[in-house]
Coordinates of C-alpha atoms and ligand atoms in Angstrom, one line a residue:
Chain A
M1402 CA -61.6 101.6 169.0
A1403 CA -59.0 103.6 166.4
Q1404 CA -56.3 101.2 165.5
R1405 CA -52.8 101.7 165.9
T1406 CA -50.2 102.3 162.7
V1407 CA -46.4 103.0 163.5
I1408 CA -45.8 105.0 160.4
P1409 CA -41.9 104.9 159.9
F1410 CA -40.9 108.6 158.7
G1411 CA -37.5 108.1 157.0
P1412 CA -34.5 107.9 156.5
Q1413 CA -35.1 109.4 152.8
H1414 CA -37.8 111.1 152.6
P1415 CA -38.3 113.5 150.3
V1416 CA -38.9 117.1 152.4
L1417 CA -36.0 115.8 154.2
P1418 CA -32.8 116.6 152.3
E1419 CA -30.2 114.6 155.2
P1420 CA -31.2 110.6 156.7
I1421 CA -32.9 110.7 159.8
Q1422 CA -35.7 108.2 160.9
L1423 CA -38.6 109.0 163.5
K1424 CA -41.3 106.9 163.6
L1425 CA -44.4 107.6 164.2
T1426 CA -47.3 105.8 166.3
L1427 CA -50.4 107.1 165.1
K1428 CA -54.4 106.5 166.3
D1429 CA -56.1 107.1 163.0
E1430 CA -54.6 110.9 161.9
I1431 CA -53.0 111.7 165.4
V1432 CA -49.5 111.5 166.4
E1433 CA -49.8 109.4 169.3
E1434 CA -45.6 109.2 170.1
A1435 CA -42.5 109.6 167.8
L1436 CA -39.3 108.3 168.2
P1437 CA -35.9 109.3 166.8
H1438 CA -33.7 107.0 165.5
I1439 CA -30.4 108.8 164.1
G1440 CA -27.2 107.7 162.7
Y1441 CA -27.5 107.2 159.5
V1442 CA -24.6 110.2 158.9
H1443 CA -22.0 108.9 161.5
R1444 CA -18.9 109.0 161.4
G1445 CA -16.6 110.5 164.3
V1446 CA -15.1 113.4 163.7
E1447 CA -14.8 113.5 167.3
K1448 CA -12.5 110.1 167.4
A1449 CA -10.3 111.1 164.4
A1450 CA -9.9 115.1 165.7
E1451 CA -8.0 113.5 168.1
R1452 CA -5.5 111.9 165.4
M1453 CA -5.0 115.1 163.2
D1454 CA -3.2 117.8 164.1
Y1455 CA -5.0 120.6 165.8
T1456 CA -4.3 122.6 162.7
Q1457 CA -5.6 120.7 160.0
N1458 CA -8.4 119.5 162.3
V1459 CA -9.9 123.2 160.9
F1460 CA -10.0 121.7 158.0
L1461 CA -12.1 118.8 159.7
V1462 CA -14.4 120.3 161.9
E1463 CA -15.4 122.9 158.4
R1464 CA -17.2 119.5 156.8
I1465 CA -18.9 119.0 160.4
C1466 CA -21.6 120.8 158.4
G1467 CA -21.7 122.8 154.9
I1468 CA -23.9 125.1 155.7
C1469 CA -22.7 126.5 158.9
S1470 CA -19.4 125.5 158.2
F1471 CA -17.7 129.0 158.9
I1472 CA -19.0 129.7 162.5
H1473 CA -17.6 125.3 163.3
A1474 CA -14.2 126.4 162.0
L1475 CA -14.9 130.2 163.8
C1476 CA -15.9 128.8 166.9
Y1477 CA -12.9 126.1 167.0
C1478 CA -9.9 128.3 166.0
Q1479 CA -11.4 130.2 169.1
G1480 CA -10.9 127.6 171.8
L1481 CA -7.7 127.7 170.6
E1482 CA -6.4 131.4 170.1
R1483 CA -7.8 130.8 174.4
L1484 CA -5.5 128.4 174.2
M1485 CA -3.1 129.8 173.0
G1486 CA -3.1 133.1 174.3
L1487 CA -3.6 134.5 170.7
E1488 CA -5.2 138.2 170.5
V1489 CA -7.6 137.9 167.0
P1490 CA -6.2 141.5 164.9
R1491 CA -9.6 143.7 165.1
R1492 CA -9.7 143.6 161.3
A1493 CA -10.3 139.9 161.5
A1494 CA -12.7 139.7 164.5
Y1495 CA -15.0 142.5 161.9
L1496 CA -13.9 139.7 158.7
R1497 CA -14.9 136.6 161.1
V1498 CA -18.3 138.3 161.6
I1499 CA -19.1 139.2 158.0
W1500 CA -18.7 136.1 157.3
S1501 CA -20.5 134.4 159.7
E1502 CA -23.8 136.8 159.2
L1503 CA -23.8 135.8 155.3
H1504 CA -23.9 132.0 156.7
R1505 CA -26.2 132.5 158.2
L1506 CA -28.7 134.7 155.9
Q1507 CA -27.6 131.7 153.5
S1508 CA -28.7 129.2 156.1
H1509 CA -31.9 130.8 157.1
H1510 CA -32.2 131.1 153.9
L1511 CA -31.7 127.6 152.4
W1512 CA -34.1 126.8 155.4
L1513 CA -37.0 129.6 154.4
G1514 CA -37.1 127.4 151.1
L1515 CA -37.1 124.5 152.6
Y1516 CA -40.3 125.0 154.9
A1517 CA -41.5 126.6 151.9
D1518 CA -41.4 123.4 150.1
A1519 CA -42.2 121.5 153.2
F1520 CA -46.2 122.8 153.2
G1521 CA -46.1 122.3 149.2
F1522 CA -45.6 126.0 148.3
E1523 CA -43.1 125.1 145.9
S1524 CA -42.6 128.1 144.4
L1525 CA -41.4 129.9 147.0
F1526 CA -39.6 127.7 147.7
M1527 CA -37.8 128.4 144.3
E1528 CA -37.5 132.7 144.7
F1529 CA -35.0 132.2 148.7
W1530 CA -33.5 129.3 146.2
R1531 CA -32.6 131.9 144.0
S1532 CA -31.7 135.0 146.8
R1533 CA -29.5 132.2 148.4
E1534 CA -27.7 131.9 144.8
M1535 CA -26.7 135.2 145.2
L1536 CA -25.2 135.2 148.3
M1537 CA -23.3 132.1 147.4
D1538 CA -22.3 134.3 144.4
I1539 CA -21.1 136.8 147.6
F1540 CA -18.7 133.0 149.2
E1541 CA -17.3 132.4 146.2
K1542 CA -16.3 136.5 144.7
T1543 CA -14.6 136.8 148.9
A1544 CA -13.2 133.1 150.2
G1545 CA -12.7 131.8 146.3
S1546 CA -15.9 128.7 146.9
R1547 CA -18.9 128.1 147.0
V1548 CA -19.8 126.3 150.3
I1549 CA -17.2 125.6 152.8
I1550 CA -14.9 128.6 152.3
S1551 CA -12.0 127.8 154.7
A1552 CA -11.8 131.6 155.4
C1553 CA -11.0 130.7 159.2
C1554 CA -7.5 129.9 160.5
I1555 CA -6.1 130.2 164.0
G1556 CA -5.7 133.6 164.7
G1557 CA -7.2 135.3 162.4
V1558 CA -8.4 134.5 159.3
R1559 CA -6.8 133.6 155.6
R1560 CA -7.9 136.3 152.9
D1561 CA -8.8 139.6 153.8
I1562 CA -12.1 141.1 151.7
S1563 CA -11.1 143.9 149.4
D1564 CA -12.3 147.3 149.0
Q1565 CA -14.4 146.8 145.4
H1566 CA -15.6 143.1 146.8
L1567 CA -16.9 144.7 149.5
Q1568 CA -18.5 147.2 147.9
E1569 CA -19.7 144.8 145.7
T1570 CA -21.3 143.0 148.8
L1571 CA -22.9 145.7 149.3
E1572 CA -24.8 146.4 146.3
T1573 CA -25.7 142.5 145.9
L1574 CA -26.8 142.8 149.4
K1575 CA -29.2 145.9 148.0
M1576 CA -30.3 143.1 145.3
L1577 CA -30.8 140.7 147.8
E1578 CA -33.4 143.1 150.4
A1579 CA -35.3 143.8 147.8
A1580 CA -35.5 139.7 146.4
F1581 CA -36.3 139.2 150.4
D1582 CA -38.1 141.8 151.3
K1583 CA -41.2 140.2 148.3
S1584 CA -40.5 137.0 149.0
S1585 CA -40.8 137.0 153.3
E1586 CA -44.4 139.0 152.7
V1587 CA -46.2 135.8 151.5
M1588 CA -44.4 134.0 154.0
L1589 CA -45.9 135.8 156.7
N1590 CA -49.2 137.4 155.7
D1591 CA -50.1 134.5 152.9
Y1592 CA -53.4 133.2 153.9
T1593 CA -52.4 129.4 153.1
V1594 CA -49.5 129.9 154.2
K1595 CA -50.3 130.8 158.0
K1596 CA -53.0 128.2 157.8
R1597 CA -50.0 125.4 157.5
T1598 CA -47.6 126.4 160.7
V1599 CA -50.5 129.4 162.8
G1600 CA -51.2 126.9 166.3
K1601 CA -49.0 124.5 164.4
G1602 CA -46.7 122.3 167.2
I1603 CA -46.8 124.4 169.8
L1604 CA -43.8 124.9 172.7
P1605 CA -44.5 126.7 175.6
A1606 CA -41.4 128.9 177.4
D1607 CA -40.8 127.0 180.5
K1608 CA -41.1 123.2 178.7
A1609 CA -37.8 125.2 175.5
I1610 CA -36.1 125.5 179.2
L1611 CA -36.7 122.8 180.5
L1612 CA -35.9 120.3 177.7
G1613 CA -32.8 122.9 176.0
A1614 CA -34.5 124.1 173.0
A1615 CA -31.4 126.2 171.9
G1616 CA -32.0 128.9 169.4
P1617 CA -34.4 130.2 166.3
V1618 CA -37.3 127.3 168.6
L1619 CA -36.2 128.7 171.7
R1620 CA -36.5 131.9 171.4
A1621 CA -39.6 131.8 169.1
S1622 CA -40.8 130.6 172.4
G1623 CA -40.2 134.0 173.8
V1624 CA -36.7 133.2 176.2
E1625 CA -34.4 135.9 174.9
Q1626 CA -30.7 133.5 174.9
D1627 CA -28.2 134.5 171.9
A1628 CA -24.4 133.6 172.5
R1629 CA -23.5 136.2 170.2
Q1630 CA -24.8 137.8 173.5
T1631 CA -21.5 137.2 175.6
G1632 CA -19.1 139.4 172.7
F1633 CA -17.4 137.1 170.9
A1634 CA -15.6 138.3 167.5
A1635 CA -16.6 141.7 166.9
Y1636 CA -19.9 141.1 168.4
D1637 CA -18.8 142.8 171.3
E1638 CA -18.6 146.6 169.9
L1639 CA -21.7 145.2 167.1
R1640 CA -24.4 144.8 169.5
V1641 CA -26.7 142.0 168.9
E1642 CA -30.5 142.4 170.3
P1643 CA -32.0 138.8 170.2
V1644 CA -34.7 138.5 168.0
V1645 CA -37.3 137.1 170.3
E1646 CA -41.0 136.3 169.8
T1647 CA -43.7 134.5 172.2
A1648 CA -46.3 132.2 170.7
G1649 CA -43.4 129.3 170.8
D1650 CA -45.6 127.9 167.1
C1651 CA -44.1 126.8 164.1
Y1652 CA -45.7 130.8 162.5
A1653 CA -43.3 132.4 165.1
R1654 CA -40.4 130.0 164.2
A1655 CA -40.4 130.9 160.6
K1656 CA -40.7 135.2 162.0
V1657 CA -38.3 134.6 164.1
R1658 CA -35.5 133.9 161.2
I1659 CA -37.1 136.2 158.7
R1660 CA -36.1 139.0 161.4
E1661 CA -32.8 137.8 162.0
C1662 CA -32.3 138.2 157.8
R1663 CA -32.9 141.5 158.8
Q1664 CA -30.5 141.6 162.2
S1665 CA -28.3 140.0 159.5
L1666 CA -27.8 142.1 156.4
D1667 CA -27.7 145.3 159.1
L1668 CA -25.0 143.7 160.9
V1669 CA -22.4 142.7 157.9
R1670 CA -23.6 146.4 156.7
R1671 CA -22.5 147.6 159.6
A1672 CA -19.0 145.2 160.1
I1673 CA -18.2 146.3 156.7
A1674 CA -18.5 150.9 157.6
G1675 CA -16.7 150.0 160.5
L1676 CA -14.1 147.6 159.8
P1677 CA -11.0 148.6 160.9
D1678 CA -7.2 148.4 159.3
T1679 CA -4.8 146.5 160.6
D1680 CA -3.3 143.3 160.1
I1681 CA -5.9 139.9 159.4
A1682 CA -4.2 137.2 161.2
V1683 CA -1.5 136.7 163.4
R1684 CA 1.4 133.6 163.8
P1685 CA 0.2 131.8 166.4
K1686 CA 3.4 130.2 168.5
G1687 CA 3.6 127.4 171.3
R1688 CA 1.2 124.8 171.2
P1689 CA -2.0 124.1 173.4
N1690 CA -2.4 123.2 176.3
G1691 CA -4.9 123.6 179.2
R1692 CA -8.7 123.3 178.9
T1693 CA -11.7 125.5 177.4
I1694 CA -15.1 126.1 175.8
S1695 CA -16.1 128.4 173.8
R1696 CA -19.5 129.0 172.1
V1697 CA -20.7 130.7 169.7
E1698 CA -24.0 130.9 168.3
Q1699 CA -24.7 129.5 164.8
P1700 CA -27.6 129.9 162.6
R1701 CA -29.5 126.8 164.1
G1702 CA -28.6 127.8 167.7
E1703 CA -25.6 128.0 170.7
L1704 CA -22.8 125.4 169.6
L1705 CA -20.3 124.4 172.2
Y1706 CA -17.1 123.2 171.6
F1707 CA -14.9 121.4 174.5
L1708 CA -11.3 121.3 173.8
A1709 CA -8.7 119.4 176.0
A1710 CA -5.2 119.9 174.7
N1711 CA -2.0 118.7 176.0
G1712 CA 1.2 120.7 175.0
T1713 CA 2.0 118.5 172.1
Q1714 CA -0.2 119.2 168.1
K1715 CA -3.1 116.6 169.3
L1716 CA -5.4 117.1 171.3
D1717 CA -6.3 115.3 174.3
R1718 CA -10.2 115.3 173.1
L1719 CA -12.6 117.6 171.1
R1720 CA -16.5 117.6 172.3
V1721 CA -19.3 119.5 170.1
R1722 CA -22.9 120.3 170.8
T1723 CA -24.7 121.2 168.0
P1724 CA -27.8 122.6 168.7
T1725 CA -30.3 120.5 166.2
F1726 CA -29.1 117.4 169.1
A1727 CA -30.4 120.2 171.4
N1728 CA -33.7 120.0 169.4
V1729 CA -34.0 116.9 169.2
A1730 CA -36.1 116.6 172.2
P1731 CA -38.6 119.5 171.8
L1732 CA -39.1 118.3 168.5
V1733 CA -40.5 115.4 170.5
H1734 CA -42.6 116.9 172.4
M1735 CA -44.2 119.3 170.1
L1736 CA -45.3 116.3 168.0
P1737 CA -47.7 114.0 169.6
G1738 CA -51.4 115.3 169.3
C1739 CA -50.5 116.5 165.5
E1740 CA -51.8 115.1 162.6
V1741 CA -49.9 113.3 160.0
A1742 CA -49.6 116.2 157.2
D1743 CA -48.4 118.6 159.8
V1744 CA -45.2 117.0 160.2
P1745 CA -43.6 117.5 157.8
V1746 CA -43.6 120.9 158.8
I1747 CA -43.3 120.9 162.5
V1748 CA -40.0 119.0 162.0
L1749 CA -38.9 121.2 159.7
S1750 CA -39.5 124.3 161.8
I1751 CA -36.4 123.3 163.9
D1752 CA -34.2 123.6 161.0
P1753 CA -32.7 119.8 161.9
C1754 CA -29.2 120.2 160.7
I1755 CA -28.8 116.3 160.6
S1756 CA -24.9 115.9 160.0
C1757 CA -24.0 118.7 162.7
T1758 CA -26.4 115.9 165.7
E1759 CA -24.3 113.1 164.3
R1760 CA -21.3 114.2 163.5
Chain B
M1373 CA -34.0 104.1 119.9
G1374 CA -37.4 102.5 121.3
L1375 CA -39.7 104.7 123.3
I1376 CA -39.0 104.4 126.3
D1377 CA -35.5 104.5 126.0
I1378 CA -36.7 108.6 124.3
A1379 CA -38.5 109.6 127.1
R1380 CA -35.8 108.4 129.6
S1381 CA -32.9 110.2 127.7
K1382 CA -34.8 113.3 128.0
S1383 CA -36.6 113.5 131.5
P1384 CA -34.1 111.4 133.8
W1385 CA -35.6 111.0 137.5
I1386 CA -33.1 111.9 140.4
L1387 CA -33.2 109.5 143.2
H1388 CA -30.7 111.8 145.9
F1389 CA -29.7 109.6 149.4
D1390 CA -27.2 111.1 151.6
A1391 CA -24.9 108.4 153.4
G1392 CA -23.1 110.7 155.3
A1393 CA -22.6 114.1 153.6
C1394 CA -21.4 116.9 155.7
N1395 CA -24.7 119.2 154.1
G1396 CA -22.5 120.7 151.8
C1397 CA -22.7 118.6 148.4
D1398 CA -26.6 118.4 149.3
I1399 CA -27.4 122.3 149.5
E1400 CA -25.3 122.3 146.3
L1401 CA -27.2 119.6 144.9
L1402 CA -30.3 121.0 145.7
A1403 CA -29.3 124.4 144.0
C1404 CA -28.9 122.5 140.8
L1405 CA -32.9 122.3 140.9
T1406 CA -33.3 125.6 141.3
P1407 CA -33.9 128.7 139.2
V1408 CA -30.5 130.1 138.8
Y1409 CA -28.8 126.2 137.6
D1410 CA -32.2 125.1 136.8
V1411 CA -31.8 121.3 135.5
E1412 CA -35.9 121.1 134.8
R1413 CA -35.7 122.4 132.0
F1414 CA -33.3 119.3 130.6
G1415 CA -37.1 117.2 132.1
I1416 CA -34.3 115.9 134.9
I1417 CA -36.6 115.9 138.2
N1418 CA -35.9 114.9 141.7
I1419 CA -38.3 112.5 143.4
G1420 CA -38.6 110.8 146.1
N1421 CA -39.5 107.6 145.4
P1422 CA -36.6 104.8 144.2
K1423 CA -39.3 102.6 142.0
H1424 CA -39.6 105.7 139.5
A1425 CA -36.1 106.8 139.7
D1426 CA -33.1 106.7 136.7
V1427 CA -30.4 108.1 138.6
L1428 CA -28.9 107.5 142.5
L1429 CA -27.3 110.3 143.1
V1430 CA -24.6 109.7 146.2
T1431 CA -23.6 112.4 148.5
G1432 CA -21.4 111.6 152.1
T1433 CA -19.4 108.8 152.7
V1434 CA -21.1 105.7 153.4
N1435 CA -21.0 104.8 156.9
K1436 CA -22.0 101.1 158.8
R1437 CA -25.8 102.3 159.4
S1438 CA -26.3 103.9 155.8
A1439 CA -25.0 101.2 153.4
R1440 CA -28.6 99.0 154.2
V1441 CA -30.7 101.8 153.3
L1442 CA -28.3 102.7 150.4
R1443 CA -28.5 99.2 149.3
N1444 CA -32.1 99.2 150.0
L1445 CA -32.8 101.6 148.0
Y1446 CA -30.5 100.4 144.7
D1447 CA -32.0 97.2 145.0
Q1448 CA -35.4 99.3 144.7
M1449 CA -34.8 100.8 141.3
P1450 CA -35.5 99.3 138.6
E1451 CA -33.0 98.4 135.2
P1452 CA -31.9 100.8 134.1
K1453 CA -30.0 102.5 136.2
A1454 CA -27.4 104.8 136.8
V1455 CA -25.0 106.0 139.9
V1456 CA -23.2 108.9 140.6
A1457 CA -21.0 109.7 143.5
I1458 CA -20.7 113.0 144.1
G1459 CA -18.3 115.3 146.3
A1460 CA -15.2 113.9 147.9
C1461 CA -16.4 112.2 150.8
A1462 CA -19.0 109.6 148.0
L1463 CA -15.4 109.2 145.7
S1464 CA -13.3 107.9 149.0
G1465 CA -13.8 108.8 152.2
G1466 CA -12.8 112.7 151.6
V1467 CA -11.4 114.0 155.0
F1468 CA -13.2 111.2 157.1
H1469 CA -11.6 108.4 156.1
Q1470 CA -9.5 107.5 158.5
C1471 CA -13.2 107.3 161.0
Y1472 CA -14.2 105.0 163.0
N1473 CA -17.2 104.8 161.3
I1474 CA -16.7 104.5 158.1
L1475 CA -16.6 101.9 155.4
G1476 CA -16.0 104.3 152.4
G1477 CA -16.6 105.6 149.2
V1478 CA -19.5 104.9 147.2
D1479 CA -18.2 101.9 145.6
S1480 CA -17.2 100.1 147.9
V1481 CA -21.3 99.1 148.4
L1482 CA -22.5 99.5 145.2
P1483 CA -21.2 99.7 141.1
V1484 CA -20.5 103.9 140.3
D1485 CA -21.0 104.9 137.0
V1486 CA -19.7 108.5 137.6
Y1487 CA -17.8 110.7 140.1
V1488 CA -17.9 113.9 140.7
P1489 CA -14.9 115.3 142.1
G1490 CA -14.6 118.2 144.3
C1491 CA -15.6 119.4 147.9
A1492 CA -17.9 120.0 147.7
P1493 CA -18.2 119.9 144.1
K1494 CA -20.1 123.0 141.6
P1495 CA -23.8 122.6 140.8
E1496 CA -22.4 122.9 136.8
A1497 CA -20.1 119.9 137.8
I1498 CA -23.2 117.8 138.9
I1499 CA -25.8 118.3 136.2
E1500 CA -22.3 117.4 133.9
G1501 CA -22.1 114.5 135.8
V1502 CA -25.6 113.3 135.3
V1503 CA -25.5 113.6 131.9
M1504 CA -22.5 111.8 132.0
A1505 CA -24.5 108.7 133.3
L1506 CA -27.1 109.0 131.3
G1507 CA -24.6 108.1 128.3
K1508 CA -22.9 105.6 129.6
M1509 CA -26.8 104.2 130.7
Q1510 CA -28.3 104.2 127.3
E1511 CA -24.6 102.4 126.5
R1512 CA -25.5 99.4 128.6
E1513 CA -29.2 99.7 127.4
H1514 CA -27.8 99.2 123.4
A1515 CA -25.0 96.6 124.6
R1516 CA -27.5 94.2 126.9
K1517 CA -30.6 94.4 123.6
R1518 CA -27.3 93.7 121.2
G1519 CA -27.1 90.4 123.6
A1520 CA -30.7 89.8 124.1
A1521 CA -31.1 90.2 119.9
Ligands
SF4_1818 S1 -17.5 116.4 149.8 FE1 -16.8 118.0 150.9 S2 -18.9 119.0 151.0 FE2 -18.9 116.8 149.9 S3 -20.1 116.2 151.8 FE3 -17.6 115.7 151.9 S4 -16.9 117.3 152.9 FE4 -18.6 117.6 153.1

């Protein structure tokens, strides 16, 4: 009779930059059950947002997650703009797309690197992170900061990107693409990498829908859904086709993200080419009142904010639903039946962002 | 300076723990390890096991749940050791200082040797913080030896 063992995976683990704990029940080498324990990075942002001024909240929500900070701010500002009846100038909408897509690129590069590290391919990790530094340089140049760029504000964006910087961005992207071609080639075609990823952690389409998966995890299972199709910011003019794969395994999830990187590169270029010449922000007038829902697409999936305002400076309620939270249930479904050695790869394949999840 | 001291000052191994950060500081810390900043040229290696580590790098605010884990990691590290707090959050709680689940900065749980301010601090600043922590660690070690002699 094989013995059952319970192994804690996390909260402090070399492949996880963030603390989450999975209690794995093993029978020999095979995982029978996985139980997530969370709460290590819970801060209480939603409550804090009720105590702060609604304009101050932009800086607070940006710090829900440092990897996709701009998109958090965008989602929040978009909701408030709807409540206050503000029309964002077109140039601001395009700039928002540019920064969002750069954040997506940055986040996917980060993930591809960490993922390579999870199956022990350290030089590939270094390759992706070296290219990622080019994107960080773009942020520093255009917004003044590397990680939390604080470029979004209620009514538009805080700063413009000059023509010279747009030109330099395009040139950097060219270099980035060349590097990306090389390293993504390894990720997709290397024999050893494929051995570690193909057929691991399969999530069928019906299960993905049932368990409420989001973003690349959902699209890798063959479901065509992307919040950018709703046409927020300037996505109504810069149409986006969702990237879909059908296999639903770790390999497909990596492939979706790699193809999304190409899509983002294309989107940034299209947005720069079509950048209209208008103001970059309108002044907010009055106070927000009423309730609304705001949806955007984060690198990890759909992000949803619910805002309830009451006509004063403070919000009644801010509710955040993040994509990783949606992807934890599919993860718990994927793990049983896999080998212990595959656990890091499968956990990373959903691109967990715990600080989003717990806020 | 004994052989072990020399080895430690030339090749400090670091342990990273995220006690409740927004990720911003964590990715900057990871960026230190990658080719552009490459701290490995100073012999700095990121290690997962607290029992091998010399310097503990903490990012983020400490909350009621992670405090226990943080304490635990610190206790497992062998002497001499140093703690570096990274980012506004680890210093004082940063933007989250009013949140209900927050105990405060890292120094509310552990003795901190070096504070690296910024939100998020740049990799250069983090590297400087680690180097300063090494200096402090050595000083303390010398003082201890003098005391014992
Ligand atoms: S200091 Fe800033 S970047 Fe660092 S964890 Fe705190 S909010 Fe995030």
